[in-house]
Short mmCIF file of C-alpha atoms in Angstrom, two decimals:
data_model
loop_
_atom_site.label_atom_id
_atom_site.label_comp_id
_atom_site.label_asym_id
_atom_site.label_seq_id
_atom_site.Cartn_x
_atom_site.Cartn_y
_atom_site.Cartn_z
CA MET A 1 -13.82 -114.54 -33.76
CA ARG A 2 -13.81 -112.13 -36.66
CA ILE A 3 -16.99 -110.56 -35.36
CA ALA A 4 -15.52 -110.25 -31.87
CA SER A 5 -12.31 -108.79 -33.25
CA PHE A 6 -14.30 -106.32 -35.26
CA PHE A 7 -16.26 -105.12 -32.22
CA ILE A 8 -13.12 -104.95 -30.10
CA SER A 9 -11.38 -102.85 -32.75
CA LEU A 10 -14.42 -100.61 -33.10
CA PHE A 11 -14.56 -100.17 -29.34
CA LEU A 12 -10.90 -99.19 -29.19
CA ILE A 13 -11.35 -96.68 -31.99
CA LEU A 14 -14.38 -95.11 -30.31
CA PHE A 15 -12.54 -95.06 -26.97
CA ILE A 16 -9.55 -93.37 -28.47
CA PHE A 17 -11.63 -90.72 -30.19
CA SER A 18 -13.86 -90.17 -27.16
CA CYS A 19 -10.81 -89.51 -24.98
CA THR A 20 -9.28 -87.01 -27.35
CA THR A 21 -10.24 -83.30 -26.77
CA THR A 22 -9.56 -80.27 -28.85
CA GLU A 23 -8.40 -77.13 -26.89
CA PRO A 24 -10.26 -73.96 -27.85
CA PRO A 25 -8.09 -71.31 -29.49
CA ASP A 26 -6.31 -68.85 -27.16
CA LYS A 27 -8.33 -65.75 -26.39
CA GLU A 28 -6.79 -62.47 -27.57
CA ASP A 29 -5.69 -60.02 -24.82
CA PRO A 30 -7.97 -56.96 -24.56
CA PRO A 31 -6.50 -53.89 -26.21
CA ASP A 32 -4.75 -51.36 -23.98
CA PRO A 33 -7.06 -48.54 -22.90
CA VAL A 34 -6.63 -45.32 -24.81
CA VAL A 35 -4.76 -42.81 -22.65
CA ILE A 36 -6.08 -39.31 -23.24
CA PRO A 37 -3.79 -36.46 -22.13
CA SER A 38 -5.50 -33.78 -20.08
CA LEU A 39 -4.85 -30.10 -19.33
CA GLY A 40 -6.28 -27.95 -16.53
CA LEU A 41 -6.07 -24.19 -15.99
CA ALA A 42 -6.60 -22.51 -12.61
CA GLU A 43 -6.09 -18.98 -11.27
CA ASP A 44 -3.15 -18.69 -8.90
CA ASP A 45 -3.43 -14.93 -8.29
CA ALA A 46 -4.42 -11.70 -10.00
CA HIS A 47 -3.39 -8.09 -9.38
CA CYS A 48 -4.40 -4.95 -11.22
CA THR A 49 -2.34 -5.49 -14.36
CA GLU A 50 -1.00 -9.02 -13.84
CA ALA A 51 -2.27 -12.56 -13.43
CA TRP A 52 -0.67 -15.87 -12.52
CA LEU A 53 -2.15 -19.02 -14.08
CA LYS A 54 -1.41 -22.58 -13.03
CA LEU A 55 -1.45 -25.19 -15.81
CA THR A 56 -1.65 -28.82 -14.69
CA SER A 57 -1.34 -31.82 -17.00
CA GLU A 58 -1.68 -35.61 -16.88
CA ASP A 59 -0.44 -38.39 -19.18
CA ILE A 60 1.62 -35.98 -21.26
CA GLU A 61 4.65 -37.03 -23.25
CA PHE A 62 7.26 -34.31 -22.76
CA PRO A 63 8.14 -32.06 -24.36
CA ALA A 64 4.70 -31.09 -25.68
CA GLU A 65 3.96 -28.10 -27.86
CA LEU A 66 1.03 -26.02 -26.60
CA ILE A 67 -0.77 -22.77 -27.26
CA LEU A 68 -2.19 -20.50 -24.53
CA ARG A 69 -4.89 -18.15 -25.76
CA GLN A 70 -5.92 -14.99 -23.93
CA TYR A 71 -9.41 -13.61 -24.66
CA ASN A 72 -9.54 -9.87 -23.97
CA PRO A 73 -12.54 -7.79 -22.82
CA SER A 74 -12.44 -5.96 -26.15
CA GLY A 75 -13.27 -9.19 -27.99
CA ASP A 76 -9.87 -9.83 -29.56
CA SER A 77 -7.40 -12.45 -28.39
CA LEU A 78 -3.70 -13.16 -28.07
CA SER A 79 -1.93 -16.49 -28.50
CA PHE A 80 1.32 -17.66 -26.95
CA GLN A 81 3.08 -20.81 -28.12
CA PHE A 82 5.30 -22.67 -25.65
CA SER A 83 6.88 -26.02 -24.93
CA LEU A 84 5.56 -27.89 -21.89
CA THR A 85 8.22 -29.85 -19.98
CA THR A 86 6.67 -30.45 -16.52
CA ASP A 87 3.29 -31.51 -15.11
CA ASP A 88 2.75 -28.15 -13.34
CA THR A 89 3.60 -24.79 -14.89
CA LEU A 90 2.98 -21.28 -13.56
CA PHE A 91 2.34 -18.59 -16.18
CA TYR A 92 2.84 -14.88 -15.53
CA ILE A 93 0.61 -12.65 -17.67
CA ASP A 94 1.20 -8.89 -17.68
CA SER A 95 -0.05 -5.79 -19.55
CA LEU A 96 -3.63 -6.39 -18.40
CA PHE A 97 -6.11 -3.67 -17.46
CA PRO A 98 -7.42 -3.15 -13.91
CA GLY A 99 -10.91 -4.35 -12.99
CA GLN A 100 -11.41 -6.29 -16.24
CA GLY A 101 -12.48 -9.85 -17.03
CA TYR A 102 -10.22 -12.09 -19.13
CA SER A 103 -10.50 -15.71 -20.27
CA PHE A 104 -7.73 -18.21 -20.95
CA MET A 105 -7.56 -21.61 -22.62
CA ALA A 106 -4.70 -23.97 -23.52
CA TRP A 107 -4.41 -26.34 -26.54
CA PHE A 108 -2.02 -28.88 -27.88
CA THR A 109 -0.74 -27.74 -31.25
CA ASN A 110 -1.96 -31.10 -32.66
CA THR A 111 -5.42 -30.83 -31.12
CA ASP A 112 -7.63 -33.81 -31.94
CA SER A 113 -9.94 -36.20 -30.10
CA LEU A 114 -6.93 -37.64 -28.28
CA HIS A 115 -5.55 -34.21 -27.31
CA PRO A 116 -8.49 -32.18 -25.97
CA PRO A 117 -8.00 -28.56 -24.84
CA SER A 118 -8.06 -27.34 -21.25
CA ASN A 119 -11.02 -25.82 -19.50
CA LYS A 120 -11.75 -22.17 -20.25
CA LEU A 121 -10.65 -20.10 -17.23
CA SER A 122 -12.16 -16.70 -16.35
CA VAL A 123 -10.00 -14.22 -14.41
CA THR A 124 -10.96 -10.74 -13.17
CA THR A 125 -8.10 -8.38 -12.37
CA MET A 126 -8.04 -6.32 -9.18
CA ASP A 127 -9.35 -2.78 -9.52
CA THR A 128 -7.21 0.23 -8.72
CA THR A 129 -7.71 2.43 -5.68
CA SER A 130 -8.31 6.15 -5.95
CA HIS A 131 -5.64 8.84 -6.15
CA ASP A 132 -8.19 11.43 -4.95
CA PHE A 133 -7.27 12.49 -1.41
CA THR A 134 -7.89 15.51 0.77
CA PHE A 135 -4.65 16.80 2.27
CA ASP A 136 -4.01 18.23 5.72
CA MET A 137 -0.61 19.23 7.18
CA LEU A 138 0.13 20.09 10.81
CA THR A 139 3.39 21.16 12.50
CA PHE A 140 4.52 21.01 16.13
CA GLY A 141 7.30 22.84 17.95
CA GLY A 142 10.08 24.74 16.28
CA GLU A 143 10.09 27.69 18.67
CA THR A 144 12.89 26.26 20.83
CA GLY A 145 15.12 23.33 19.98
CA SER A 146 14.58 20.80 17.22
CA SER A 147 11.40 18.76 16.86
CA TYR A 148 10.82 15.69 14.67
CA LEU A 149 8.65 12.60 14.22
CA TYR A 150 10.25 9.35 13.08
CA ASP A 151 7.50 6.75 12.91
CA VAL A 152 3.72 6.31 12.92
CA ALA A 153 1.20 3.48 13.47
CA ILE A 154 -2.47 3.48 12.48
CA ILE A 155 -4.59 1.31 14.77
CA ASP A 156 -7.82 2.59 13.26
CA LYS A 157 -9.09 5.86 11.82
CA ASN A 158 -9.69 7.22 15.34
CA ASP A 159 -6.52 5.88 16.96
CA ILE A 160 -3.13 6.85 15.47
CA TRP A 161 0.23 7.23 17.25
CA ALA A 162 3.25 9.12 15.92
CA VAL A 163 6.54 9.09 17.85
CA GLY A 164 9.65 11.28 17.95
CA LYS A 165 10.60 14.35 19.95
CA ILE A 166 8.77 17.66 20.22
CA THR A 167 9.81 20.68 22.30
CA ILE A 168 7.17 23.30 22.99
CA GLY A 169 8.10 26.70 24.42
CA ASP A 170 6.30 27.58 27.66
CA SER A 171 6.61 29.63 30.86
CA SER A 172 8.31 26.88 32.90
CA SER A 173 11.73 27.38 34.49
CA ARG A 174 13.38 25.65 31.51
CA GLY A 175 11.35 27.64 29.03
CA TYR A 176 10.02 24.53 27.24
CA SER A 177 8.39 21.12 27.72
CA THR A 178 9.35 17.93 25.92
CA PHE A 179 6.91 15.48 24.35
CA ASN A 180 7.73 12.22 22.60
CA ALA A 181 4.45 11.26 20.93
CA VAL A 182 1.36 12.67 19.26
CA HIS A 183 -2.00 10.88 19.32
CA TRP A 184 -4.94 11.23 16.93
CA ASP A 185 -8.31 10.58 18.60
CA GLY A 186 -10.43 10.98 15.48
CA ILE A 187 -10.89 14.70 15.98
CA LYS A 188 -7.49 16.25 16.69
CA TRP A 189 -3.83 15.50 17.37
CA ASN A 190 -2.83 15.63 21.04
CA LEU A 191 0.72 15.97 22.33
CA GLN A 192 1.70 13.08 24.63
CA ARG A 193 4.48 12.45 27.16
CA ILE A 194 5.29 8.76 27.51
CA TYR A 195 7.44 8.17 30.60
CA PHE A 196 10.46 6.06 29.64
CA HIS A 197 12.79 6.40 32.64
CA SER A 198 14.33 3.11 33.80
CA GLU A 199 17.65 1.51 34.67
CA CYS A 200 18.53 1.51 30.98
CA SER A 201 17.01 4.92 30.11
CA ALA A 202 18.16 7.89 32.16
CA VAL A 203 15.85 10.40 30.45
CA ASP A 204 12.24 10.71 31.59
CA TYR A 205 10.81 11.56 28.18
CA PRO A 206 13.43 10.64 25.56
CA GLY A 207 12.83 10.93 21.86
CA LEU A 208 11.19 7.76 20.55
CA LYS A 209 12.52 6.17 17.39
CA ALA A 210 10.06 3.48 16.30
CA ILE A 211 6.59 2.09 17.00
CA TRP A 212 4.71 -1.11 16.18
CA ALA A 213 1.06 -1.54 17.20
CA PHE A 214 -0.88 -4.82 17.32
CA ASP A 215 -3.97 -3.15 18.78
CA GLU A 216 -4.88 -0.21 21.03
CA LYS A 217 -3.63 -2.01 24.18
CA ASN A 218 -0.59 -3.73 22.72
CA ILE A 219 1.96 -1.26 21.36
CA VAL A 220 5.74 -1.69 21.18
CA LEU A 221 7.97 1.40 21.42
CA THR A 222 11.71 2.02 21.43
CA ASN A 223 13.99 4.94 22.16
CA GLY A 224 16.72 3.14 20.24
CA GLY A 225 18.18 1.35 23.25
CA ALA A 226 15.29 -0.18 25.20
CA ILE A 227 11.83 -1.58 24.50
CA GLY A 228 8.60 -0.29 26.01
CA TRP A 229 5.35 -2.29 26.23
CA PHE A 230 2.67 0.40 26.01
CA ASN A 231 -1.08 -0.06 26.55
CA GLY A 232 -2.11 3.42 25.45
CA ASP A 233 -1.92 4.82 29.00
CA SER A 234 1.03 3.33 30.87
CA ILE A 235 4.28 1.70 29.82
CA GLN A 236 6.48 -1.12 31.07
CA ILE A 237 10.15 -0.71 30.13
CA ASP A 238 12.02 -3.85 29.04
CA CYS A 239 15.78 -3.44 29.49
CA SER A 240 16.64 -7.07 28.74
CA ILE A 241 17.43 -6.32 25.10
CA ASN A 242 19.85 -3.59 26.13
CA SER A 243 22.54 -6.03 27.28
CA ILE A 244 22.80 -7.69 23.85
CA LEU A 245 22.59 -4.55 21.72
CA THR A 246 25.68 -3.35 19.86
CA GLY A 247 23.91 -0.62 17.90
CA ALA A 248 20.79 1.52 18.13
CA ILE A 249 17.40 0.02 17.25
CA ASN A 250 15.93 1.54 14.08
CA LYS A 251 12.68 -0.33 13.39
CA ILE A 252 10.28 -2.90 14.87
CA TRP A 253 8.10 -5.51 13.16
CA GLY A 254 6.08 -8.38 14.58
CA SER A 255 3.31 -10.84 13.74
CA GLY A 256 2.25 -11.16 17.39
CA SER A 257 3.37 -10.59 20.96
CA ASP A 258 5.45 -13.78 20.81
CA ASN A 259 7.13 -13.03 17.48
CA ILE A 260 8.75 -9.59 17.37
CA TYR A 261 11.89 -8.47 15.54
CA THR A 262 14.00 -5.36 15.91
CA VAL A 263 16.70 -4.18 13.49
CA GLY A 264 19.37 -1.57 13.99
CA ASN A 265 22.84 -0.22 13.37
CA SER A 266 25.94 -2.36 12.86
CA GLY A 267 23.91 -5.36 11.70
CA ASN A 268 21.82 -5.58 14.88
CA LEU A 269 18.94 -8.05 14.56
CA HIS A 270 16.97 -9.40 17.53
CA HIS A 271 13.96 -11.64 18.06
CA TYR A 272 11.48 -11.79 20.97
CA ASP A 273 9.56 -15.05 21.56
CA GLY A 274 7.19 -13.68 24.21
CA VAL A 275 9.64 -14.32 27.05
CA ASN A 276 13.22 -13.58 26.00
CA TRP A 277 15.17 -11.53 23.49
CA GLN A 278 17.69 -13.36 21.31
CA LYS A 279 20.42 -11.85 19.17
CA LEU A 280 20.43 -13.22 15.61
CA GLU A 281 23.43 -13.28 13.30
CA SER A 282 22.30 -11.01 10.47
CA GLY A 283 25.30 -11.68 8.24
CA THR A 284 25.99 -7.98 7.76
CA GLU A 285 27.79 -5.18 9.57
CA LEU A 286 25.84 -2.51 7.70
CA ASN A 287 23.09 -0.56 9.44
CA ILE A 288 19.79 -2.41 9.07
CA ASN A 289 17.27 0.33 8.36
CA ASP A 290 13.92 -1.43 7.98
CA ILE A 291 12.14 -4.77 8.32
CA TRP A 292 8.85 -6.16 7.04
CA GLY A 293 7.08 -9.50 7.14
CA ASP A 294 4.05 -11.05 5.47
CA TYR A 295 2.32 -14.43 5.73
CA ASN A 296 2.74 -16.65 2.68
CA GLU A 297 -0.49 -18.63 2.39
CA LYS A 298 1.06 -21.05 -0.11
CA THR A 299 3.88 -22.14 2.20
CA GLY A 300 2.05 -21.54 5.48
CA GLN A 301 5.00 -19.55 6.82
CA TRP A 302 5.93 -15.96 7.57
CA GLU A 303 8.32 -14.40 5.09
CA ILE A 304 10.53 -11.69 6.60
CA LEU A 305 12.94 -9.32 4.84
CA ALA A 306 15.20 -6.55 6.11
CA VAL A 307 17.26 -4.01 4.17
CA ALA A 308 20.62 -2.49 5.03
CA GLY A 309 23.02 0.26 4.06
CA ASN A 310 25.01 3.02 5.71
CA ILE A 311 23.19 6.19 4.67
CA LEU A 312 25.61 8.91 3.44
CA HIS A 313 28.55 6.59 4.20
CA GLY A 314 29.17 4.21 1.33
CA HIS A 315 27.24 2.63 -1.53
CA GLU A 316 26.61 -0.91 -0.31
CA ALA A 317 23.04 -2.21 -0.27
CA GLU A 318 21.99 -5.56 1.16
CA ILE A 319 18.72 -7.46 1.52
CA ILE A 320 18.44 -9.96 4.38
CA LEU A 321 16.08 -12.95 4.16
CA ILE A 322 15.14 -14.17 7.65
CA ASN A 323 13.89 -17.76 7.92
CA ASN A 324 13.53 -19.58 11.24
CA TYR A 325 16.06 -17.23 12.82
CA ASN A 326 18.57 -17.94 10.03
CA CYS A 327 19.62 -15.08 7.78
CA VAL A 328 20.70 -15.11 4.15
CA ILE A 329 22.07 -12.07 2.31
CA SER A 330 20.37 -11.61 -1.05
CA GLY A 331 22.13 -9.86 -3.90
CA ALA A 332 21.10 -6.41 -5.08
CA ASN A 333 23.86 -5.71 -7.57
CA GLU A 334 21.87 -3.25 -9.69
CA ILE A 335 20.97 -1.15 -6.62
CA VAL A 336 23.97 1.15 -6.20
CA TRP A 337 22.90 3.11 -3.11
CA PRO A 338 22.05 2.06 0.46
CA LEU A 339 18.54 0.70 1.00
CA LYS A 340 16.29 2.38 3.55
CA THR A 341 12.98 0.55 3.42
CA VAL A 342 11.14 -2.61 2.32
CA TRP A 343 7.52 -3.70 1.86
CA PHE A 344 6.03 -6.73 0.10
CA ASP A 345 2.91 -8.79 -0.47
CA SER A 346 4.14 -12.38 -0.27
CA PRO A 347 4.81 -14.12 -2.59
CA LYS A 348 3.99 -11.93 -5.60
CA GLU A 349 5.15 -8.31 -5.17
CA TYR A 350 8.29 -6.96 -3.48
CA PHE A 351 9.43 -3.35 -3.12
CA VAL A 352 12.70 -1.97 -1.75
CA ALA A 353 13.64 1.70 -1.81
CA GLY A 354 16.27 4.28 -1.02
CA SER A 355 17.57 6.17 -4.00
CA GLY A 356 14.81 4.87 -6.25
CA ILE A 357 11.94 2.41 -5.79
CA PHE A 358 12.67 -1.10 -7.08
CA GLN A 359 10.24 -3.96 -7.62
CA LYS A 360 10.21 -7.75 -8.07
CA HIS A 361 7.39 -10.20 -8.67
CA ASN A 362 9.29 -12.97 -6.89
CA ILE A 363 12.11 -12.55 -4.42
CA GLN A 364 14.04 -15.24 -6.32
CA ASP A 365 13.93 -13.27 -9.59
CA LYS A 366 17.39 -12.38 -10.84
CA SER A 367 17.02 -8.61 -10.95
CA TRP A 368 14.97 -5.73 -9.57
CA GLY A 369 12.74 -3.74 -11.93
CA ASN A 370 12.62 0.05 -12.36
CA ASP A 371 15.59 2.34 -12.68
CA ILE A 372 16.73 4.81 -10.09
CA PHE A 373 14.79 7.83 -11.43
CA GLN A 374 11.79 6.06 -13.00
CA ILE A 375 9.33 6.90 -10.21
CA THR A 376 10.90 9.82 -8.33
CA THR A 377 14.13 11.77 -8.24
CA TYR A 378 13.97 12.11 -4.44
CA SER A 379 15.26 9.68 -1.84
CA ILE A 380 12.62 7.39 -0.29
CA ASN A 381 12.80 6.80 3.48
CA LYS A 382 9.75 4.62 4.05
CA ILE A 383 7.31 2.55 2.01
CA ARG A 384 4.23 0.85 3.43
CA GLY A 385 1.13 -0.77 1.97
CA GLY A 386 -2.25 -2.17 2.88
CA LYS A 387 -2.67 -4.21 -0.30
CA ILE A 388 -0.76 -4.27 -3.54
CA ASN A 389 -3.12 -1.65 -4.98
CA ASN A 390 -2.69 0.76 -2.06
CA LEU A 391 0.87 1.84 -1.16
CA ILE A 392 2.47 5.00 0.21
CA ALA A 393 6.11 6.04 -0.10
CA VAL A 394 7.67 9.12 1.51
CA GLY A 395 11.07 10.78 1.56
CA GLY A 396 13.26 13.75 0.76
CA VAL A 397 11.92 17.33 0.57
CA GLY A 398 8.45 16.04 1.42
CA GLU A 399 8.03 13.61 -1.48
CA LEU A 400 4.82 11.64 -0.93
CA LEU A 401 3.72 9.00 -3.44
CA HIS A 402 0.66 6.78 -3.73
CA PHE A 403 0.55 3.55 -5.77
CA ASN A 404 -2.97 2.50 -6.81
CA GLY A 405 -2.00 -0.85 -8.31
CA ASN A 406 -1.35 0.56 -11.77
CA ASN A 407 0.70 3.74 -11.39
CA TRP A 408 2.40 6.01 -8.86
CA LYS A 409 1.18 9.54 -8.22
CA SER A 410 3.24 12.22 -6.48
CA PHE A 411 1.57 14.65 -4.07
CA LEU A 412 4.68 16.81 -3.84
CA GLU A 413 2.74 19.94 -4.79
CA GLN A 414 0.81 19.65 -1.51
CA SER A 415 3.33 17.75 0.64
CA LYS A 416 6.60 19.54 -0.16
CA LEU A 417 8.78 20.53 2.80
CA ASP A 418 11.11 23.46 2.18
CA GLY A 419 13.56 22.37 4.85
CA GLY A 420 13.03 18.74 5.71
CA ASN A 421 11.94 15.18 4.97
CA TYR A 422 9.32 12.60 5.78
CA TYR A 423 10.79 9.70 7.75
CA GLY A 424 7.81 7.47 8.41
CA CYS A 425 4.39 6.64 7.00
CA ALA A 426 1.42 4.32 7.43
CA ILE A 427 -1.64 3.46 5.37
CA GLU A 428 -4.96 1.89 6.33
CA ASN A 429 -7.73 1.57 3.75
CA ASN A 430 -8.41 5.13 2.53
CA LEU A 431 -6.22 6.91 5.12
CA MET A 432 -2.54 7.78 4.71
CA VAL A 433 -0.31 9.45 7.32
CA ALA A 434 3.25 10.73 6.83
CA VAL A 435 5.50 12.09 9.58
CA GLY A 436 8.84 13.88 9.59
CA GLN A 437 10.60 17.16 10.14
CA ASN A 438 10.49 20.53 8.43
CA SER A 439 13.27 22.85 9.55
CA ALA A 440 12.99 22.79 13.38
CA SER A 441 9.35 21.62 13.47
CA ALA A 442 7.82 18.17 13.58
CA VAL A 443 5.33 17.62 10.77
CA ILE A 444 2.34 15.36 10.16
CA SER A 445 0.47 15.09 6.88
CA MET A 446 -2.85 13.24 6.66
CA LEU A 447 -4.44 12.21 3.39
CA LEU A 448 -8.01 10.93 3.33
CA GLU A 449 -9.67 9.58 0.19
CA PHE A 450 -12.61 11.64 -1.04
#
């Protein structure tokens, strides 16, 4: 029995130990991956003396202290220290030179293997255009009655229309003939009579106030009270706008035949959708003197601005932002005289003018740059541009200015009018045209780059 007991006990012991397991130790969790902050620099835009850089970042703890370094063509560099508070930041860099290559790079102030720098970005600024132009001035009328030209449109270098009113003395029973346009065919200017008589225009050949041309067969004209659709030969008068006008039309702008705006006196603002004219509430009772629009590629929308003021009657100046037929009045507190004209290259450069030429880099900026006499001491009636490095501005006593992207140059020595002003202008590549009145004569000045 002892032997049996012994074997039974041994069996139980072996059974107990054979059924007992030892759990392996818990595995340690893998360490968290190392998060490495990153910076990226990209060019947003560049003009002749300015550049806009977009800095993007990931996995940054804000605020972060960074340095932006600018490498100049001369071989030296500049550093700017700043505090980063958002993932995307837009930098504005000025005081650059036209047509030059620059490089930029951003660092964390505590640069190490966990805080690598950004890529090195190369930016080339836009070159300036030339101030070297040949100058040619031509006058019409003046022998009987008053002649003038208010507006001009360049379709191409061989197709230019200027509109206004010209009286030429002749041997007819009245002693003169009236013309309301002048056309450039690439060789010479030809007087034109555009028939405008209709139920809303009692005069056969009234003076024309504004022109907007989409192409040689699609031109919009106005005598201030009606619209004419002109194909270069014949015209169709549209009186439908006349019934909703409460003031004369001053200017026309459009992006296409189904998106046309007119502005005029007493806050008049109208839109044409290709079928009907609609009156828009401008938000002002001042005379709206000019309108301009440009396509903003970043937003995918047209940006449209108009400027207002009662010339020689008061000091108020207003800027109207037009968005989807809704209008917002923008402040212009530092501009103390009525505004006559506007031009801009959306969304980076904006110009308004009247007594002085004023500039903004962004329409939302708080104030307008330049003071009233910084560029010219003469009133500016019209400013137009092809690109930001190719602008023309015209005005009192024949002032004619060209902006090449870096500086303004006056051609007053050649363009001066002893008894008049330029009222309209247009620019296309290396061709500039200004139109106006000198004493009793209509005047056209053409400038062509050498």
